[in-house]
Amino acid sequence: MPKKGGKKSAKLSNMTEEERLLFMQQKALAEEELSKKKEDILTQFLKDKLAKEEKSSVLNLNKINQQWRVLMRETKGRELKKDIEVLSQTFERVVDRKDSVIKSLAWDLEEAEAQYSQALRAHLHNLDVLLQLQRGRLESLEQNYQAELEALRGEFHTERELILSQHQQECTHLEDVSFAMEQNYSEQENDVKQDFHSVRDEIRNKNIEEKHALRIQLEGTVEELWRHFQQALRSYNEATEERKSAFEALRGRDEKSAKEIEMQMKKIQKLQDSITLVRSRLASNARESEKQNRRLQEEKEAIQGHFHTIKTQMNRARACERGQLAKLTLHSNAAIKKLQQLIEKGDYVLRLTEMCRKLETEEEKVLPFYSSSLSAEEQSQEQAAAMEPPTEQLAQAMQDYTALERFWQRYNKALLEQLALEREKAVLAQENAQLRQLLKQYLDGISVSDDTLGQLNPLFIVNQRTNARLPAVPLSEGRVARHAHTVIEAAHIVQHTI
Amino acid sequence: MPNVIGNPDKGVFTPGRLPQISEPVMRLNPASDPRKMRRIIAEDPEWSLAIIPLLRDLCLQHIVKNFENNPILNELLPSHKAKVLEKLSTKLPLKVTANLISHEGYWNRCCTERWGVCDVACYGNSWKRMFFERHLEKIIELFIPDVTDIKTVLDVVPLCKNYVKKLNISQLLPPVKEPQMNEDDNASDTASDLGHEGPSIDHFDFWTLLDKLTHLEELHLVYGVSGCGMNFEWNLFEFTYRDCQSLAKALKSCKTLKVFRIHQSKVDDEKVRLLINSLLDHPFLTVLDLSHNLIGDRGARAIGKLINERKMKSITVYDNKIRAHGAQAIAYALTKNTTLTSLNLRLNQIGDEGGQAIAHALLKNATLTNIHMGSNELTEPTATVLSQVLVQNKTLRNINLSCNRLGLDGGKQIQEGMSYNTTVVEFDVRLTEIGQESEYSISQILQNNQEKARKKLITESGVKK
């Protein structure tokens, strides 16, 4: 910018150095700003241009694609058409071939059908011929059979007739013979009958005559016997007249006595009945009294048993009560002793507190229980842990002592303070020792003595190291003290472990 | 045993006559005859001790040798005639022998020589008839149109026309294709062309033959080739329209035909209508068999018409393509019909509609005795209608419903129907799934009916006696 340079140089001469400086600075600044603006504008412009270019390029690309596509489509279309034509031709050819195949197959089928029907007809014809032959044969066989049957039948008939005629003949023959025999027999029969009749008559006559003779004889004997009998009867009757009258009298007395006997018998019967009745009543009464006696005995025994059991129960109860009473007294004594021990403990504790009180700080006197030093999280954790049921025995035992939380707080605080103080003390002691050392060193350095001159100068520091002989620090010092690990052979411990 | 001619008491043994009772013994054991023991027993029955044969023998030998040129037979004595016939060669031309010799023994020899084992019962127990029928059949079967001369056939005809009653032709050859005409074939195998220049006939034309065979009663035809082996081609089995026309003309001309059968020939509706047209006025036709063809509903209608116009006794349309409509046409014909005794509709596809139609027709029809409806895709509804038929119809004797899925209910229906029926003697229900119970009860009823029929027969025969 020569012009601006020129202006600048003109203006420069008018101002003082400072003003020139300022002005130059301003100018530079302004120039810078301008240039910056220009640059910005340029970049913006360029960016716009770029964007436009991009857009237009995209658009052009699309246009070009489209044009390309149109062209390609046309060519593709042409190709496809050609393909289609070719394919259609091939399809037509294939279709024609298939048609011809189908036709030929159909024709083959027809021909096969015709052949089959031809063969079938010939076959059926032959079958019919064979069937006819067979039927003819069967008929001839049947005729033969019929003929033979007829022949047999004829033979049978002739035989039958022959037999029948023979039978007839023999029947007639037999009839004649039987007729002749009958006649013979009848003649004989007549003769015999006549003989028989004559003999019978003779015998009858003889019998009648004999009968007559016998009758006469028997009548005579019968009359004699009758006379004898009558005589005997009369004599007997006379003998027995007297006995008859005696018999009558006795009979009358017998009747009377019989009646008396009857009456007596009746009386006896009645008395016997009454006796039996009374006896039976006696027996039943005896039984009843017996039963009652037994019942009373049983009741008595039952009551006795019951009485015994109750007595034993009562005795047992009394013994139990006595035992319990003794236990109770023992326990009460033990409780009294314990309580007394507790009282003593409590007194001891109170004395201890009084003693501690004297040693308390003022702060503790004022605020005996400090608020917890734990953070909120830890507090909540603590509370959660406290709420959990204790699993170990010790924890369970410790539950009884939850009330002593406050006490543990104070105690722990005191313990912690003690430990802190001890630590401080140790630290301070060490510091003290160091300081003494340094002092000694210094004093050694300063002092001039024989033994110190012999040694190296402790105040001389080279490379920030002193060459003073630092005394060996005693091993028992806390900072240096190694943690003493006592190593015990396990074999010694094992003997004492459970 | 030397066969002494001059001893008629011995009983001459000729092959044609039945041997007498002592003959077999003597032939088997010549030594058993005490008078012949210790004599020479030669194996040759012609041998005789006489070195020089009798003049009779010489003459007869000469006759036999020259029979072709000079057939002398009827002028001979019976014994000589028998001898001549015994010795005649079977290779004599038919011209000579056909109308001259009616002795069965000669023809028996001819047949056995030419064909070995033959069953003469199929040909009415006549060897002559068998020979001529088979001869003519062979000629027709080997006839190749345009190659074989028709004269070969026509020559034979006058010889055999009196003896041919039945022709059972099992193949008909198509004309042979000339190789040079088949260069421009397209890739299809079904060469349905029968020659590009067209032969004059496709198969043997019966027209020339049938009107000359005055005794012909049965004609069985197959338009196909049997035993073609590796030369199988589909065109060997075509029954063309021209064939059909010529056959129709031929049928019209043959007036004595009673049984006509054309099977396995791919006869379809058009052709069958043509054939039936020509059969409508036939005087004697009673049995028509169109099995194993391709007859459809229109053909079935034609058949129905035929049933009523002619007095047909038996119709067989086994293994065709008749459907419900065809069956309905036939059923309609049945209702009006009074002559048909046997109807075979096996292996068609008449289905339930057709089956029901036929069953309804059977309610009215009173002459049909045999009906075969197996393998027709019939099911339960048909069985229901059929059970009604069973109750009412008194003429049906033979019913076959095998291979139809009638099911258990169908079986029960039929069982019920059968319990009222007294005439059905055979009822075939194999493979119908009607259940064992139904089958058993039906078989019981059938046995009862059979017993009744038998008793009736016995009483009738007793009455006749």
Tab-separated table of C-alpha atoms in Angstrom, chain A residues 56-460:
chain	number	residue	atom	x	y	z
A	56	SER	CA	-25.071	-26.634	-9.662
A	57	SER	CA	-22.756	-29.586	-10.002
A	58	VAL	CA	-25.273	-31.820	-8.261
A	59	LEU	CA	-28.018	-30.548	-10.482
A	60	ASN	CA	-25.952	-31.038	-13.567
A	61	LEU	CA	-25.001	-34.457	-12.481
A	62	ASN	CA	-28.653	-35.382	-12.136
A	63	LYS	CA	-29.419	-33.925	-15.489
A	64	ILE	CA	-26.610	-35.795	-17.064
A	65	ASN	CA	-27.724	-39.009	-15.377
A	66	GLN	CA	-31.195	-38.559	-16.632
A	67	GLN	CA	-30.025	-38.001	-20.164
A	68	TRP	CA	-27.814	-41.026	-19.920
A	69	ARG	CA	-30.652	-43.054	-18.593
A	70	VAL	CA	-32.929	-42.125	-21.404
A	71	LEU	CA	-30.342	-43.217	-23.873
A	72	MET	CA	-29.632	-46.404	-22.053
A	73	ARG	CA	-33.278	-47.193	-21.781
A	74	GLU	CA	-33.724	-46.944	-25.448
A	75	THR	CA	-30.893	-49.279	-26.179
A	76	LYS	CA	-32.044	-51.675	-23.511
A	77	GLY	CA	-35.517	-51.615	-24.915
A	78	ARG	CA	-34.264	-52.498	-28.303
A	79	GLU	CA	-32.247	-55.376	-26.934
A	80	LEU	CA	-35.209	-56.721	-24.987
A	81	LYS	CA	-37.423	-56.591	-27.991
A	82	LYS	CA	-34.991	-58.634	-29.934
A	83	ASP	CA	-34.774	-61.137	-27.137
A	84	ILE	CA	-38.524	-61.337	-26.920
A	85	GLU	CA	-38.852	-62.017	-30.564
A	86	VAL	CA	-36.328	-64.763	-30.405
A	87	LEU	CA	-37.993	-66.278	-27.382
A	88	SER	CA	-41.420	-66.095	-28.904
A	89	GLN	CA	-40.202	-67.918	-31.921
A	90	THR	CA	-38.622	-70.621	-29.839
A	91	PHE	CA	-41.784	-70.944	-27.776
A	92	GLU	CA	-43.868	-71.311	-30.836
A	93	ARG	CA	-41.607	-73.958	-32.111
A	94	VAL	CA	-41.696	-75.786	-28.820
A	95	VAL	CA	-45.469	-75.530	-28.708
A	96	ASP	CA	-45.726	-76.896	-32.198
A	97	ARG	CA	-43.508	-79.765	-31.320
A	98	LYS	CA	-45.536	-80.574	-28.269
A	99	ASP	CA	-48.732	-80.410	-30.252
A	100	SER	CA	-47.381	-82.831	-32.749
A	101	VAL	CA	-46.227	-85.102	-29.940
A	102	ILE	CA	-49.665	-84.971	-28.398
A	103	LYS	CA	-51.295	-85.744	-31.686
A	104	SER	CA	-49.066	-88.651	-32.330
A	105	LEU	CA	-49.712	-89.958	-28.821
A	106	ALA	CA	-53.436	-89.579	-29.289
A	107	TRP	CA	-53.231	-91.406	-32.542
A	108	ASP	CA	-51.168	-94.125	-30.901
A	109	LEU	CA	-53.792	-94.377	-28.246
A	110	GLU	CA	-56.520	-94.793	-30.792
A	111	GLU	CA	-54.609	-97.400	-32.615
A	112	ALA	CA	-53.912	-99.238	-29.401
A	113	GLU	CA	-57.601	-99.029	-28.573
A	114	ALA	CA	-58.507	-100.473	-31.954
A	115	GLN	CA	-55.970	-103.262	-31.556
A	116	TYR	CA	-57.247	-104.035	-28.152
A	117	SER	CA	-60.846	-104.202	-29.256
A	118	GLN	CA	-59.876	-106.400	-32.172
A	119	ALA	CA	-57.982	-108.752	-29.932
A	120	LEU	CA	-60.798	-108.733	-27.437
A	121	ARG	CA	-63.330	-109.672	-30.049
A	122	ALA	CA	-61.242	-112.499	-31.341
A	123	HIS	CA	-60.653	-113.692	-27.819
A	124	LEU	CA	-64.335	-113.564	-26.931
A	125	HIS	CA	-65.205	-115.396	-30.085
A	126	ASN	CA	-62.768	-118.134	-29.206
A	127	LEU	CA	-64.074	-118.252	-25.699
A	128	ASP	CA	-67.594	-118.658	-26.979
A	129	VAL	CA	-66.526	-121.487	-29.237
A	130	LEU	CA	-64.827	-123.190	-26.347
A	131	LEU	CA	-67.836	-122.656	-24.139
A	132	GLN	CA	-70.065	-124.188	-26.742
A	133	LEU	CA	-67.820	-127.182	-26.975
A	134	GLN	CA	-67.844	-127.497	-23.274
A	135	ARG	CA	-71.573	-127.227	-23.106
A	136	GLY	CA	-71.922	-129.819	-25.830
A	137	ARG	CA	-69.649	-132.075	-23.918
A	138	LEU	CA	-71.566	-131.526	-20.748
A	139	GLU	CA	-74.821	-132.183	-22.489
A	140	SER	CA	-73.550	-135.361	-23.988
A	141	LEU	CA	-72.305	-136.402	-20.577
A	142	GLU	CA	-75.642	-135.527	-19.099
A	143	GLN	CA	-77.406	-137.495	-21.759
A	144	ASN	CA	-75.196	-140.426	-21.040
A	145	TYR	CA	-75.962	-140.043	-17.433
A	146	GLN	CA	-79.667	-139.783	-18.084
A	147	ALA	CA	-79.558	-142.801	-20.326
A	148	GLU	CA	-77.763	-144.802	-17.734
A	149	LEU	CA	-80.136	-143.535	-15.137
A	150	GLU	CA	-83.056	-144.631	-17.256
A	151	ALA	CA	-81.468	-147.982	-17.809
A	152	LEU	CA	-80.920	-148.399	-14.113
A	153	ARG	CA	-84.411	-147.296	-13.409
A	154	GLY	CA	-85.799	-149.748	-15.922
A	155	GLU	CA	-83.790	-152.527	-14.425
A	156	PHE	CA	-84.918	-151.549	-11.033
A	157	HIS	CA	-88.529	-151.513	-12.110
A	158	THR	CA	-88.316	-154.925	-13.695
A	159	GLU	CA	-86.648	-156.339	-10.664
A	160	ARG	CA	-89.222	-154.801	-8.491
A	161	GLU	CA	-92.042	-156.258	-10.460
A	162	LEU	CA	-90.418	-159.602	-10.468
A	163	ILE	CA	-90.108	-159.495	-6.749
A	164	LEU	CA	-93.648	-158.314	-6.350
A	165	SER	CA	-95.031	-161.124	-8.482
A	166	GLN	CA	-93.013	-163.637	-6.593
A	167	HIS	CA	-94.275	-162.200	-3.438
A	168	GLN	CA	-97.811	-162.486	-4.649
A	169	GLN	CA	-97.367	-166.083	-5.555
A	170	GLU	CA	-95.930	-166.981	-2.277
A	171	CYS	CA	-98.674	-165.148	-0.506
A	172	THR	CA	-101.350	-167.136	-2.248
A	173	HIS	CA	-99.502	-170.317	-1.574
A	174	LEU	CA	-99.250	-169.505	2.064
A	175	GLU	CA	-102.918	-168.681	2.225
A	176	ASP	CA	-103.897	-172.024	0.802
A	177	VAL	CA	-101.707	-173.824	3.230
A	178	SER	CA	-103.033	-171.929	6.159
A	179	PHE	CA	-106.594	-172.560	5.065
A	180	ALA	CA	-106.024	-176.312	4.968
A	181	MET	CA	-104.371	-176.258	8.354
A	182	GLU	CA	-107.240	-174.376	9.855
A	183	GLN	CA	-109.692	-176.896	8.651
A	184	ASN	CA	-107.706	-179.687	10.192
A	185	TYR	CA	-107.498	-177.957	13.454
A	186	SER	CA	-111.191	-177.182	13.585
A	187	GLU	CA	-112.081	-180.817	13.050
A	188	GLN	CA	-109.772	-181.904	15.789
A	189	GLU	CA	-111.111	-179.241	18.046
A	190	ASN	CA	-114.678	-180.430	17.626
A	191	ASP	CA	-113.799	-183.963	18.497
A	192	VAL	CA	-111.978	-182.983	21.592
A	193	LYS	CA	-114.742	-180.740	22.710
A	194	GLN	CA	-117.257	-183.468	22.540
A	195	ASP	CA	-115.110	-185.765	24.569
A	196	PHE	CA	-114.619	-183.135	27.107
A	197	HIS	CA	-118.337	-182.468	27.458
A	198	SER	CA	-119.166	-186.112	28.054
A	199	VAL	CA	-116.503	-186.541	30.689
A	200	ARG	CA	-117.639	-183.444	32.465
A	201	ASP	CA	-121.231	-184.677	32.712
A	202	GLU	CA	-120.158	-187.951	34.191
A	203	ILE	CA	-118.091	-186.290	36.850
A	204	ARG	CA	-120.835	-183.903	37.741
A	205	ASN	CA	-123.285	-186.707	38.350
A	206	LYS	CA	-120.856	-188.481	40.535
A	207	ASN	CA	-120.249	-185.384	42.626
A	208	ILE	CA	-123.907	-184.784	43.168
A	209	GLU	CA	-124.479	-188.275	44.479
A	210	GLU	CA	-121.582	-188.012	46.903
A	211	LYS	CA	-122.836	-184.723	48.167
A	212	HIS	CA	-126.236	-186.132	48.974
A	213	ALA	CA	-124.725	-188.987	50.992
A	214	LEU	CA	-122.484	-186.670	52.960
A	215	ARG	CA	-125.286	-184.256	53.725
A	216	ILE	CA	-127.432	-186.889	55.342
A	217	GLN	CA	-124.571	-188.041	57.499
A	218	LEU	CA	-123.642	-184.584	58.631
A	219	GLU	CA	-127.175	-183.654	59.543
A	220	GLY	CA	-127.363	-186.512	61.987
A	221	THR	CA	-124.142	-185.520	63.786
A	222	VAL	CA	-125.188	-181.922	63.944
A	223	GLU	CA	-128.443	-182.739	65.800
A	224	GLU	CA	-126.655	-184.735	68.398
A	225	LEU	CA	-124.170	-182.018	69.145
A	226	TRP	CA	-126.969	-179.453	69.502
A	227	ARG	CA	-128.656	-181.475	72.283
A	228	HIS	CA	-125.441	-181.819	74.218
A	229	PHE	CA	-124.829	-178.141	74.037
A	230	GLN	CA	-128.255	-177.174	75.372
A	231	GLN	CA	-127.852	-179.401	78.370
A	232	ALA	CA	-124.485	-177.867	79.301
A	233	LEU	CA	-125.894	-174.396	79.093
A	234	ARG	CA	-128.715	-175.032	81.546
A	235	SER	CA	-126.424	-176.510	84.154
A	236	TYR	CA	-124.023	-173.585	83.988
A	237	ASN	CA	-126.753	-171.005	84.381
A	238	GLU	CA	-127.999	-172.562	87.564
A	239	ALA	CA	-124.477	-172.500	89.093
A	240	THR	CA	-123.867	-168.957	88.514
A	241	GLU	CA	-127.079	-167.388	89.925
A	242	GLU	CA	-125.618	-166.625	93.320
A	243	ARG	CA	-122.415	-165.231	92.081
A	244	LYS	CA	-124.317	-162.867	89.953
A	245	SER	CA	-126.150	-161.226	92.821
A	246	ALA	CA	-122.922	-160.707	94.863
A	247	PHE	CA	-121.310	-159.199	91.877
A	248	GLU	CA	-124.096	-156.630	91.581
A	249	ALA	CA	-123.737	-155.397	95.190
A	250	LEU	CA	-120.026	-154.988	94.930
A	251	ARG	CA	-120.396	-153.068	91.834
A	252	GLY	CA	-122.603	-150.475	93.535
A	253	ARG	CA	-120.084	-149.912	96.363
A	254	ASP	CA	-117.318	-149.643	93.881
A	255	GLU	CA	-119.072	-146.769	92.187
A	256	LYS	CA	-119.478	-144.812	95.356
A	257	SER	CA	-115.887	-145.185	96.383
A	258	ALA	CA	-114.835	-144.148	92.975
A	259	LYS	CA	-116.663	-140.837	93.318
A	260	GLU	CA	-115.081	-140.116	96.717
A	261	ILE	CA	-111.690	-140.813	95.337
A	262	GLU	CA	-112.266	-138.275	92.650
A	263	MET	CA	-113.119	-135.508	95.047
A	264	GLN	CA	-110.090	-136.125	97.163
A	265	MET	CA	-107.905	-136.122	94.178
A	266	LYS	CA	-109.148	-132.697	93.206
A	267	LYS	CA	-108.383	-131.254	96.632
A	268	ILE	CA	-104.919	-132.628	96.595
A	269	GLN	CA	-104.317	-131.071	93.265
A	270	LYS	CA	-105.309	-127.617	94.450
A	271	LEU	CA	-103.058	-127.772	97.465
A	272	GLN	CA	-100.148	-128.810	95.373
A	273	ASP	CA	-100.653	-125.853	93.086
A	274	SER	CA	-100.625	-123.409	95.943
A	275	ILE	CA	-97.450	-124.959	97.314
A	276	THR	CA	-95.646	-124.467	94.067
A	277	LEU	CA	-96.736	-120.870	93.843
A	278	VAL	CA	-95.461	-120.009	97.289
A	279	ARG	CA	-92.181	-121.736	96.645
A	280	SER	CA	-91.607	-119.820	93.514
A	281	ARG	CA	-92.290	-116.525	95.235
A	282	LEU	CA	-89.791	-117.431	97.910
A	283	ALA	CA	-87.110	-118.171	95.358
A	284	SER	CA	-87.623	-114.912	93.499
A	285	ASN	CA	-87.409	-112.893	96.728
A	286	ALA	CA	-84.219	-114.634	97.706
A	287	ARG	CA	-82.682	-113.803	94.327
A	288	GLU	CA	-83.615	-110.167	94.563
A	289	SER	CA	-82.090	-109.727	97.967
A	290	GLU	CA	-78.956	-111.442	96.785
A	291	LYS	CA	-78.613	-109.008	93.886
A	292	GLN	CA	-79.024	-105.994	96.097
A	293	ASN	CA	-76.374	-107.227	98.480
A	294	ARG	CA	-73.884	-107.667	95.654
A	295	ARG	CA	-74.547	-104.208	94.279
A	296	LEU	CA	-73.945	-102.578	97.622
A	297	GLN	CA	-70.688	-104.427	98.013
A	298	GLU	CA	-69.445	-103.260	94.654
A	299	GLU	CA	-70.273	-99.652	95.407
A	300	LYS	CA	-68.397	-99.876	98.623
A	301	GLU	CA	-65.296	-101.169	96.919
A	302	ALA	CA	-65.399	-98.504	94.248
A	303	ILE	CA	-65.600	-95.744	96.780
A	304	GLN	CA	-62.707	-97.177	98.698
A	305	GLY	CA	-60.478	-97.262	95.677
A	306	HIS	CA	-61.358	-93.727	94.774
A	307	PHE	CA	-60.518	-92.643	98.320
A	308	HIS	CA	-57.087	-94.223	98.094
A	309	THR	CA	-56.164	-92.536	94.843
A	310	ILE	CA	-57.188	-89.123	96.065
A	311	LYS	CA	-55.127	-89.598	99.183
A	312	THR	CA	-51.989	-90.487	97.257
A	313	GLN	CA	-52.470	-87.481	94.967
A	314	MET	CA	-52.753	-85.224	97.906
A	315	ASN	CA	-49.563	-86.556	99.416
A	316	ARG	CA	-47.670	-86.088	96.159
A	317	ALA	CA	-48.884	-82.546	95.790
A	318	ARG	CA	-47.795	-81.756	99.325
A	319	ALA	CA	-44.300	-83.098	98.624
A	320	CYS	CA	-44.033	-81.031	95.431
A	321	GLU	CA	-45.076	-77.926	97.161
A	322	ARG	CA	-42.488	-78.460	99.850
A	323	GLY	CA	-39.756	-78.974	97.297
A	324	GLN	CA	-40.744	-75.833	95.438
A	325	LEU	CA	-40.769	-73.899	98.571
A	326	ALA	CA	-37.190	-75.020	99.357
A	327	LYS	CA	-36.022	-74.060	95.831
A	328	LEU	CA	-37.707	-70.768	96.113
A	329	THR	CA	-35.861	-69.988	99.303
A	330	LEU	CA	-32.541	-71.001	97.770
A	331	HIS	CA	-33.079	-68.901	94.676
A	332	SER	CA	-34.154	-65.939	96.692
A	333	ASN	CA	-30.997	-66.172	98.728
A	334	ALA	CA	-28.854	-66.340	95.616
A	335	ALA	CA	-30.714	-63.392	94.097
A	336	ILE	CA	-30.158	-61.412	97.285
A	337	LYS	CA	-26.421	-62.134	97.127
A	338	LYS	CA	-26.166	-61.101	93.518
A	339	LEU	CA	-28.042	-57.984	94.060
A	340	GLN	CA	-25.733	-57.144	96.901
A	341	GLN	CA	-22.744	-57.717	94.599
A	342	LEU	CA	-24.253	-55.466	92.034
A	343	ILE	CA	-24.779	-52.851	94.611
A	344	GLU	CA	-21.110	-53.098	95.536
A	345	LYS	CA	-20.113	-52.810	91.902
A	346	GLY	CA	-22.284	-49.838	91.457
A	347	ASP	CA	-20.682	-48.216	94.481
A	348	TYR	CA	-17.249	-48.960	93.006
A	349	VAL	CA	-18.184	-47.445	89.703
A	350	LEU	CA	-19.568	-44.374	91.318
A	351	ARG	CA	-16.310	-43.936	93.245
A	352	LEU	CA	-14.329	-44.333	90.044
A	353	THR	CA	-16.442	-41.693	88.346
A	354	GLU	CA	-15.850	-39.359	91.169
A	355	MET	CA	-12.135	-39.936	90.788
A	356	CYS	CA	-12.292	-39.428	87.048
A	357	ARG	CA	-14.341	-36.340	87.486
A	358	LYS	CA	-11.454	-34.798	89.247
A	359	LEU	CA	-9.272	-35.518	86.209
A	360	GLU	CA	-11.749	-34.261	83.608
A	361	THR	CA	-11.111	-31.271	81.536
A	362	GLU	CA	-13.431	-28.407	81.613
A	363	GLU	CA	-14.722	-29.122	78.215
A	364	GLU	CA	-15.680	-32.527	79.335
A	365	LYS	CA	-17.393	-31.187	82.322
A	366	VAL	CA	-19.465	-28.984	80.175
A	367	LEU	CA	-20.088	-31.214	77.228
A	368	PRO	CA	-19.765	-34.741	78.508
A	369	PHE	CA	-21.168	-36.270	75.366
A	370	TYR	CA	-19.897	-34.966	72.128
A	371	SER	CA	-21.834	-35.358	69.008
A	372	SER	CA	-20.663	-38.067	66.827
A	373	SER	CA	-17.581	-37.471	64.846
A	374	LEU	CA	-18.699	-39.592	62.034
A	375	SER	CA	-20.009	-38.269	58.757
A	376	ALA	CA	-23.614	-38.697	57.735
A	377	GLU	CA	-22.862	-41.748	55.615
A	378	GLU	CA	-20.935	-43.414	58.274
A	379	GLN	CA	-23.635	-42.576	60.735
A	380	SER	CA	-26.252	-44.204	58.601
A	381	GLN	CA	-24.027	-47.204	58.083
A	382	GLU	CA	-23.522	-47.356	61.781
A	383	GLN	CA	-27.223	-47.264	62.388
A	384	ALA	CA	-27.827	-49.972	59.830
A	385	ALA	CA	-25.168	-52.096	61.388
A	386	ALA	CA	-26.729	-51.489	64.743
A	387	MET	CA	-30.130	-52.557	63.503
A	388	GLU	CA	-28.839	-55.799	62.147
A	389	PRO	CA	-29.388	-58.723	64.448
A	390	PRO	CA	-26.101	-59.774	65.889
A	391	THR	CA	-24.662	-63.049	64.572
A	392	GLU	CA	-21.671	-63.617	66.795
A	393	GLN	CA	-22.029	-64.487	70.354
A	394	LEU	CA	-19.954	-61.598	71.464
A	395	ALA	CA	-22.128	-59.226	69.539
A	396	GLN	CA	-25.167	-60.824	71.119
A	397	ALA	CA	-23.644	-60.368	74.507
A	398	MET	CA	-22.811	-56.870	73.678
A	399	GLN	CA	-26.427	-56.119	72.937
A	400	ASP	CA	-27.113	-56.078	76.616
A	401	TYR	CA	-24.729	-53.254	76.956
A	402	THR	CA	-26.140	-50.928	74.338
A	403	ALA	CA	-27.017	-48.526	77.062
A	404	LEU	CA	-23.332	-48.015	77.691
A	405	GLU	CA	-22.853	-46.405	74.251
A	406	ARG	CA	-22.470	-42.988	75.821
A	407	PHE	CA	-19.971	-44.264	78.273
A	408	TRP	CA	-17.940	-45.866	75.484
A	409	GLN	CA	-18.017	-42.594	73.664
A	410	ARG	CA	-16.492	-40.714	76.563
A	411	TYR	CA	-14.083	-43.481	77.268
A	412	ASN	CA	-12.924	-43.744	73.710
A	413	LYS	CA	-12.628	-40.007	73.476
A	414	ALA	CA	-10.456	-40.032	76.538
A	415	LEU	CA	-8.382	-42.934	75.195
A	416	LEU	CA	-7.944	-41.287	71.863
A	417	GLU	CA	-6.904	-38.069	73.490
A	418	GLN	CA	-4.417	-39.978	75.526
A	419	LEU	CA	-2.934	-41.675	72.490
A	420	ALA	CA	-2.797	-38.398	70.623
A	421	LEU	CA	-1.014	-36.790	73.480
A	422	GLU	CA	1.450	-39.611	73.666
A	423	ARG	CA	2.199	-39.312	70.006
A	424	GLU	CA	2.638	-35.607	70.320
A	425	LYS	CA	4.927	-36.213	73.162
A	426	ALA	CA	6.966	-38.604	71.130
A	427	VAL	CA	7.194	-36.172	68.281
A	428	LEU	CA	8.140	-33.360	70.488
A	429	ALA	CA	10.764	-35.472	72.165
A	430	GLN	CA	12.310	-36.263	68.858
A	431	GLU	CA	12.250	-32.650	67.837
A	432	ASN	CA	13.869	-31.881	71.078
A	433	ALA	CA	16.576	-34.378	70.441
A	434	GLN	CA	17.215	-32.991	66.968
A	435	LEU	CA	17.313	-29.520	68.147
A	436	ARG	CA	19.736	-30.513	70.835
A	437	GLN	CA	21.805	-32.169	68.238
A	438	LEU	CA	21.852	-29.130	66.070
A	439	LEU	CA	22.663	-27.028	69.028
A	440	LYS	CA	25.467	-29.301	69.988
A	441	GLN	CA	26.726	-29.271	66.458
A	442	TYR	CA	26.608	-25.578	66.355
A	443	LEU	CA	28.201	-25.259	69.636
A	444	ASP	CA	30.787	-27.783	68.544
A	445	GLY	CA	31.383	-25.793	65.472
A	446	ILE	CA	31.662	-22.660	67.303
A	447	SER	CA	33.674	-23.920	70.179
A	448	VAL	CA	37.163	-24.650	69.669
A	449	SER	CA	38.347	-27.665	71.579
A	450	ASP	CA	40.719	-30.392	71.026
A	451	ASP	CA	38.460	-33.160	70.269
A	452	THR	CA	36.366	-31.067	67.914
A	453	LEU	CA	39.290	-29.872	65.878
A	454	GLY	CA	40.353	-33.334	65.407
A	455	GLN	CA	37.116	-34.187	63.875
A	456	LEU	CA	35.626	-32.793	60.715
A	457	ASN	CA	33.941	-29.471	60.839
A	458	PRO	CA	30.220	-30.104	61.236
A	459	LEU	CA	29.238	-26.686	59.973
A	460	PHE	CA	30.886	-27.241	56.666
